[in-house]
């Protein structure tokens, strides 16, 4: 069974600084996808970034980058130049061959002015 | 990106009654739909997966007779919470993928907040 672990219940970052949100995963399936979503207080799930297990390069999307270390089974999200609007819950998720997407416990990020 | 809608966005019902939540894919054919439940300050927990025209596959611990899922068409899935109790109060989110969806594509609805009094 797949498992996704986010060990940081809460993180604080100063505005304009970078922050790393941790995510580790466990699966026996060689083919899987890793996702990061942002959930503001409104509850909507906002897709941020995706990394496929066979992708050779780390994914990047604007200020978001995914530090994919396959051997360590980690997929940390790096947010550069934090903005006040980045304050939200962040969820790491994985989908394997079963096609089910499952989520980690989440990290609440607070950006301080 | 593709749009998934949910209706209603919030609902209050009395204990013992049933409530239906609709999930629609607006601009693509959703061959697979997923239903999640999220309690306050917790993560999204997968309840069930449904493929169009097939019976839903429920996660362990989710009562299929209590949470009825119907995926009768490629654009509509419904979740009916039967004989609701206060402990069923939660945020319910649907998600959908199409046959032609790329690896990174999975679209989420805006969620339905259910309060059972």
mmCIF file of C-alpha atoms in Angstrom:
data_model
loop_
_atom_site.group_PDB
_atom_site.id
_atom_site.type_symbol
_atom_site.label_atom_id
_atom_site.label_comp_id
_atom_site.label_asym_id
_atom_site.label_seq_id
_atom_site.Cartn_x
_atom_site.Cartn_y
_atom_site.Cartn_z
ATOM 1 C CA UNK A 1 0.000 0.000 0.000
ATOM 2 C CA UNK A 2 1.185 3.489 -0.706
ATOM 3 C CA UNK A 3 1.984 5.908 2.065
ATOM 4 C CA UNK A 4 2.737 9.608 2.026
ATOM 5 C CA UNK A 5 4.335 11.359 4.987
ATOM 6 C CA UNK A 6 4.510 15.054 5.719
ATOM 7 C CA UNK A 7 6.293 15.589 9.025
ATOM 8 C CA UNK A 8 5.865 19.352 9.334
ATOM 9 C CA UNK A 9 2.422 20.251 10.722
ATOM 10 C CA UNK A 10 3.270 23.935 10.461
ATOM 11 C CA UNK A 11 5.961 26.111 8.917
ATOM 12 C CA UNK A 12 6.709 29.814 9.082
ATOM 13 C CA UNK A 13 8.651 31.776 6.494
ATOM 14 C CA UNK A 14 9.498 35.409 6.123
ATOM 15 C CA UNK A 15 8.070 37.144 3.092
ATOM 16 C CA UNK A 16 10.426 37.015 0.078
ATOM 17 C CA UNK A 17 12.398 34.114 1.493
ATOM 18 C CA UNK A 18 12.379 30.525 0.254
ATOM 19 C CA UNK A 19 10.826 27.622 2.132
ATOM 20 C CA UNK A 20 10.998 23.844 1.756
ATOM 21 C CA UNK A 21 8.065 21.619 2.618
ATOM 22 C CA UNK A 22 8.989 17.996 3.190
ATOM 23 C CA UNK A 23 7.322 14.931 1.750
ATOM 24 C CA UNK A 24 8.390 11.309 1.759
ATOM 25 C CA UNK A 25 6.533 8.446 0.197
ATOM 26 C CA UNK A 26 6.530 4.706 0.041
ATOM 27 C CA UNK A 27 5.321 2.502 -2.758
ATOM 28 C CA UNK A 28 6.340 -0.763 -4.360
ATOM 29 C CA UNK A 29 5.086 0.372 -7.746
ATOM 30 C CA UNK A 30 7.883 1.568 -10.073
ATOM 31 C CA UNK A 31 5.439 3.828 -11.917
ATOM 32 C CA UNK A 32 3.903 6.625 -9.894
ATOM 33 C CA UNK A 33 3.257 10.337 -9.892
ATOM 34 C CA UNK A 34 3.838 12.842 -7.145
ATOM 35 C CA UNK A 35 1.772 15.983 -6.717
ATOM 36 C CA UNK A 36 1.655 19.076 -4.575
ATOM 37 C CA UNK A 37 -1.567 20.943 -3.946
ATOM 38 C CA UNK A 38 -2.312 24.178 -2.141
ATOM 39 C CA UNK A 39 -5.520 24.473 -0.166
ATOM 40 C CA UNK A 40 -6.447 27.971 1.001
ATOM 41 C CA UNK A 41 -9.119 28.540 3.606
ATOM 42 C CA UNK A 42 -11.787 28.422 0.891
ATOM 43 C CA UNK A 43 -11.144 24.703 0.579
ATOM 44 C CA UNK A 44 -10.402 24.500 -3.121
ATOM 45 C CA UNK A 45 -7.529 22.269 -4.153
ATOM 46 C CA UNK A 46 -5.057 24.165 -6.322
ATOM 47 C CA UNK A 47 -2.619 22.055 -8.335
ATOM 48 C CA UNK A 48 0.938 23.305 -8.038
ATOM 49 C CA UNK A 49 3.369 20.812 -9.510
ATOM 50 C CA UNK A 50 3.792 17.229 -10.713
ATOM 51 C CA UNK A 51 6.718 14.818 -10.875
ATOM 52 C CA UNK A 52 6.577 11.486 -12.630
ATOM 53 C CA UNK A 53 8.666 8.640 -11.262
ATOM 54 C CA UNK A 54 10.517 8.285 -14.551
ATOM 55 C CA UNK A 55 11.159 11.980 -15.037
ATOM 56 C CA UNK A 56 14.863 12.646 -15.129
ATOM 57 C CA UNK A 57 14.716 16.282 -14.158
ATOM 58 C CA UNK A 58 13.134 17.953 -11.180
ATOM 59 C CA UNK A 59 9.850 19.633 -12.004
ATOM 60 C CA UNK A 60 9.562 23.405 -11.863
ATOM 61 C CA UNK A 61 6.548 25.693 -12.218
ATOM 62 C CA UNK A 62 7.269 29.342 -11.694
ATOM 63 C CA UNK A 63 8.177 29.868 -8.031
ATOM 64 C CA UNK A 64 7.558 26.204 -7.261
ATOM 65 C CA UNK A 65 10.108 23.468 -7.703
ATOM 66 C CA UNK A 66 10.087 19.873 -6.618
ATOM 67 C CA UNK A 67 13.253 18.396 -5.157
ATOM 68 C CA UNK A 68 12.822 14.781 -6.257
ATOM 69 C CA UNK A 69 15.215 12.296 -4.665
ATOM 70 C CA UNK A 70 14.026 8.937 -5.896
ATOM 71 C CA UNK A 71 16.437 6.761 -3.936
ATOM 72 C CA UNK A 72 15.431 8.487 -0.719
ATOM 73 C CA UNK A 73 11.770 8.497 -1.763
ATOM 74 C CA UNK A 74 11.386 12.164 -1.071
ATOM 75 C CA UNK A 75 9.595 14.861 -3.038
ATOM 76 C CA UNK A 76 10.068 18.145 -1.226
ATOM 77 C CA UNK A 77 8.374 21.304 -2.451
ATOM 78 C CA UNK A 78 10.456 24.452 -2.609
ATOM 79 C CA UNK A 79 8.682 27.784 -2.789
ATOM 80 C CA UNK A 80 10.963 30.658 -3.686
ATOM 81 C CA UNK A 81 10.347 34.332 -2.911
ATOM 82 C CA UNK A 82 7.421 33.634 -0.584
ATOM 83 C CA UNK A 83 4.407 35.920 -0.790
ATOM 84 C CA UNK A 84 1.707 36.611 1.773
ATOM 85 C CA UNK A 85 -0.762 34.868 -0.504
ATOM 86 C CA UNK A 86 1.209 31.652 -0.171
ATOM 87 C CA UNK A 87 -0.157 31.177 3.347
ATOM 88 C CA UNK A 88 -2.290 28.021 3.115
ATOM 89 C CA UNK A 89 -2.300 24.277 3.680
ATOM 90 C CA UNK A 90 -0.030 22.318 1.378
ATOM 91 C CA UNK A 91 -0.599 18.671 0.582
ATOM 92 C CA UNK A 92 1.737 16.182 -0.996
ATOM 93 C CA UNK A 93 -0.008 13.395 -2.890
ATOM 94 C CA UNK A 94 0.862 10.294 -4.858
ATOM 95 C CA UNK A 95 -0.907 8.308 -7.493
ATOM 96 C CA UNK A 96 0.391 4.893 -8.495
ATOM 97 C CA UNK A 97 -0.747 2.322 -11.003
ATOM 98 C CA UNK A 98 -3.994 1.830 -9.077
ATOM 99 C CA UNK A 99 -4.952 5.290 -10.244
ATOM 100 C CA UNK A 100 -5.934 6.391 -6.720
ATOM 101 C CA UNK A 101 -4.509 9.666 -5.484
ATOM 102 C CA UNK A 102 -3.734 9.695 -1.781
ATOM 103 C CA UNK A 103 -2.609 12.581 0.347
ATOM 104 C CA UNK A 104 -0.192 13.302 3.142
ATOM 105 C CA UNK A 105 -1.306 14.941 6.376
ATOM 106 C CA UNK A 106 -0.482 18.404 5.094
ATOM 107 C CA UNK A 107 1.660 21.334 6.208
ATOM 108 C CA UNK A 108 0.234 24.704 7.168
ATOM 109 C CA UNK A 109 2.475 27.417 5.795
ATOM 110 C CA UNK A 110 2.334 30.905 7.251
ATOM 111 C CA UNK A 111 4.171 33.711 5.490
ATOM 112 C CA UNK A 112 5.109 36.550 7.807
ATOM 113 C CA UNK A 113 5.366 40.139 6.550
ATOM 114 C CA UNK B 1 -7.719 23.551 -17.158
ATOM 115 C CA UNK B 2 -10.764 21.360 -16.957
ATOM 116 C CA UNK B 3 -13.564 22.302 -14.594
ATOM 117 C CA UNK B 4 -15.330 20.143 -12.053
ATOM 118 C CA UNK B 5 -18.345 21.529 -10.244
ATOM 119 C CA UNK B 6 -20.087 20.383 -7.104
ATOM 120 C CA UNK B 7 -23.571 21.095 -5.893
ATOM 121 C CA UNK B 8 -24.482 22.168 -3.346
ATOM 122 C CA UNK B 9 -21.484 24.056 -1.990
ATOM 123 C CA UNK B 10 -22.878 23.701 1.490
ATOM 124 C CA UNK B 11 -25.813 21.895 3.038
ATOM 125 C CA UNK B 12 -27.329 21.554 6.478
ATOM 126 C CA UNK B 13 -29.527 18.554 7.163
ATOM 127 C CA UNK B 14 -31.170 16.959 10.152
ATOM 128 C CA UNK B 15 -29.925 13.747 11.664
ATOM 129 C CA UNK B 16 -31.541 10.727 10.045
ATOM 130 C CA UNK B 17 -32.189 12.335 6.688
ATOM 131 C CA UNK B 18 -30.335 11.719 3.427
ATOM 132 C CA UNK B 19 -28.454 14.248 1.356
ATOM 133 C CA UNK B 20 -27.205 14.024 -2.206
ATOM 134 C CA UNK B 21 -24.091 15.759 -3.508
ATOM 135 C CA UNK B 22 -23.542 16.127 -7.241
ATOM 136 C CA UNK B 23 -20.202 16.264 -9.001
ATOM 137 C CA UNK B 24 -20.062 17.279 -12.655
ATOM 138 C CA UNK B 25 -17.257 17.499 -15.162
ATOM 139 C CA UNK B 26 -18.091 20.502 -17.285
ATOM 140 C CA UNK B 27 -15.792 20.249 -20.276
ATOM 141 C CA UNK B 28 -14.455 16.714 -20.383
ATOM 142 C CA UNK B 29 -15.639 13.160 -20.025
ATOM 143 C CA UNK B 30 -14.808 11.890 -16.573
ATOM 144 C CA UNK B 31 -14.256 8.163 -16.868
ATOM 145 C CA UNK B 32 -13.098 7.963 -13.265
ATOM 146 C CA UNK B 33 -14.335 9.959 -10.320
ATOM 147 C CA UNK B 34 -13.017 9.988 -6.812
ATOM 148 C CA UNK B 35 -14.759 11.041 -3.609
ATOM 149 C CA UNK B 36 -12.799 12.376 -0.669
ATOM 150 C CA UNK B 37 -13.789 13.432 2.834
ATOM 151 C CA UNK B 38 -11.895 16.023 4.825
ATOM 152 C CA UNK B 39 -12.500 16.652 8.499
ATOM 153 C CA UNK B 40 -11.409 20.003 9.979
ATOM 154 C CA UNK B 41 -7.652 20.434 10.125
ATOM 155 C CA UNK B 42 -7.113 17.013 8.576
ATOM 156 C CA UNK B 43 -6.108 15.684 5.219
ATOM 157 C CA UNK B 44 -8.249 14.428 2.367
ATOM 158 C CA UNK B 45 -9.182 10.799 2.827
ATOM 159 C CA UNK B 46 -10.209 8.780 -0.191
ATOM 160 C CA UNK B 47 -13.654 7.290 0.297
ATOM 161 C CA UNK B 48 -14.299 5.598 -3.016
ATOM 162 C CA UNK B 49 -13.408 5.435 -6.679
ATOM 163 C CA UNK B 50 -15.978 5.020 -9.400
ATOM 164 C CA UNK B 51 -15.674 4.285 -13.078
ATOM 165 C CA UNK B 52 -18.511 5.275 -15.355
ATOM 166 C CA UNK B 53 -21.085 2.528 -15.581
ATOM 167 C CA UNK B 54 -19.477 0.390 -12.885
ATOM 168 C CA UNK B 55 -20.007 -0.033 -9.194
ATOM 169 C CA UNK B 56 -17.844 2.115 -6.989
ATOM 170 C CA UNK B 57 -14.860 0.673 -5.165
ATOM 171 C CA UNK B 58 -14.925 1.729 -1.528
ATOM 172 C CA UNK B 59 -11.960 2.176 0.754
ATOM 173 C CA UNK B 60 -11.682 -0.011 3.805
ATOM 174 C CA UNK B 61 -13.816 1.336 6.608
ATOM 175 C CA UNK B 62 -16.195 3.284 4.354
ATOM 176 C CA UNK B 63 -19.732 1.918 4.522
ATOM 177 C CA UNK B 64 -21.011 1.444 0.996
ATOM 178 C CA UNK B 65 -24.628 1.263 2.176
ATOM 179 C CA UNK B 66 -24.278 4.599 3.911
ATOM 180 C CA UNK B 67 -22.360 6.447 1.217
ATOM 181 C CA UNK B 68 -24.076 5.602 -2.054
ATOM 182 C CA UNK B 69 -22.108 6.533 -5.135
ATOM 183 C CA UNK B 70 -23.598 6.600 -8.606
ATOM 184 C CA UNK B 71 -21.548 7.334 -11.716
ATOM 185 C CA UNK B 72 -24.203 6.882 -14.339
ATOM 186 C CA UNK B 73 -22.769 9.167 -16.986
ATOM 187 C CA UNK B 74 -19.423 10.488 -18.136
ATOM 188 C CA UNK B 75 -20.158 13.898 -16.687
ATOM 189 C CA UNK B 76 -22.005 13.201 -13.452
ATOM 190 C CA UNK B 77 -21.335 11.340 -10.237
ATOM 191 C CA UNK B 78 -23.434 11.585 -7.105
ATOM 192 C CA UNK B 79 -22.696 10.832 -3.477
ATOM 193 C CA UNK B 80 -25.686 10.223 -1.251
ATOM 194 C CA UNK B 81 -25.149 10.218 2.482
ATOM 195 C CA UNK B 82 -27.986 8.126 3.843
ATOM 196 C CA UNK B 83 -29.337 8.413 7.383
ATOM 197 C CA UNK B 84 -26.857 11.161 8.127
ATOM 198 C CA UNK B 85 -25.505 11.617 11.632
ATOM 199 C CA UNK B 86 -23.563 14.510 13.152
ATOM 200 C CA UNK B 87 -20.319 12.550 12.772
ATOM 201 C CA UNK B 88 -20.859 12.633 8.991
ATOM 202 C CA UNK B 89 -20.417 16.402 9.080
ATOM 203 C CA UNK B 90 -17.411 17.045 6.906
ATOM 204 C CA UNK B 91 -16.081 18.621 3.724
ATOM 205 C CA UNK B 92 -16.694 16.327 0.763
ATOM 206 C CA UNK B 93 -14.580 16.812 -2.350
ATOM 207 C CA UNK B 94 -14.898 15.055 -5.676
ATOM 208 C CA UNK B 95 -12.162 14.682 -8.247
ATOM 209 C CA UNK B 96 -12.178 13.447 -11.803
ATOM 210 C CA UNK B 97 -9.976 12.112 -14.570
ATOM 211 C CA UNK B 98 -10.777 11.433 -18.171
ATOM 212 C CA UNK B 99 -9.619 8.677 -20.481
ATOM 213 C CA UNK B 100 -7.401 11.145 -22.279
ATOM 214 C CA UNK B 101 -6.085 12.754 -19.102
ATOM 215 C CA UNK B 102 -2.348 13.170 -18.961
ATOM 216 C CA UNK B 103 -0.391 11.881 -15.977
ATOM 217 C CA UNK B 104 -0.544 15.132 -14.096
ATOM 218 C CA UNK B 105 -4.192 15.835 -14.772
ATOM 219 C CA UNK B 106 -6.672 15.292 -11.982
ATOM 220 C CA UNK B 107 -9.311 17.905 -11.415
ATOM 221 C CA UNK B 108 -10.965 18.715 -8.130
ATOM 222 C CA UNK B 109 -14.350 20.159 -7.410
ATOM 223 C CA UNK B 110 -14.697 23.082 -5.005
ATOM 224 C CA UNK B 111 -16.090 20.837 -2.256
ATOM 225 C CA UNK B 112 -19.362 20.524 -0.364
ATOM 226 C CA UNK B 113 -19.552 21.347 3.301
ATOM 227 C CA UNK B 114 -22.071 19.094 5.031
ATOM 228 C CA UNK B 115 -23.382 19.881 8.497
ATOM 229 C CA UNK B 116 -25.685 17.384 10.166
ATOM 230 C CA UNK B 117 -27.638 18.755 13.115
#
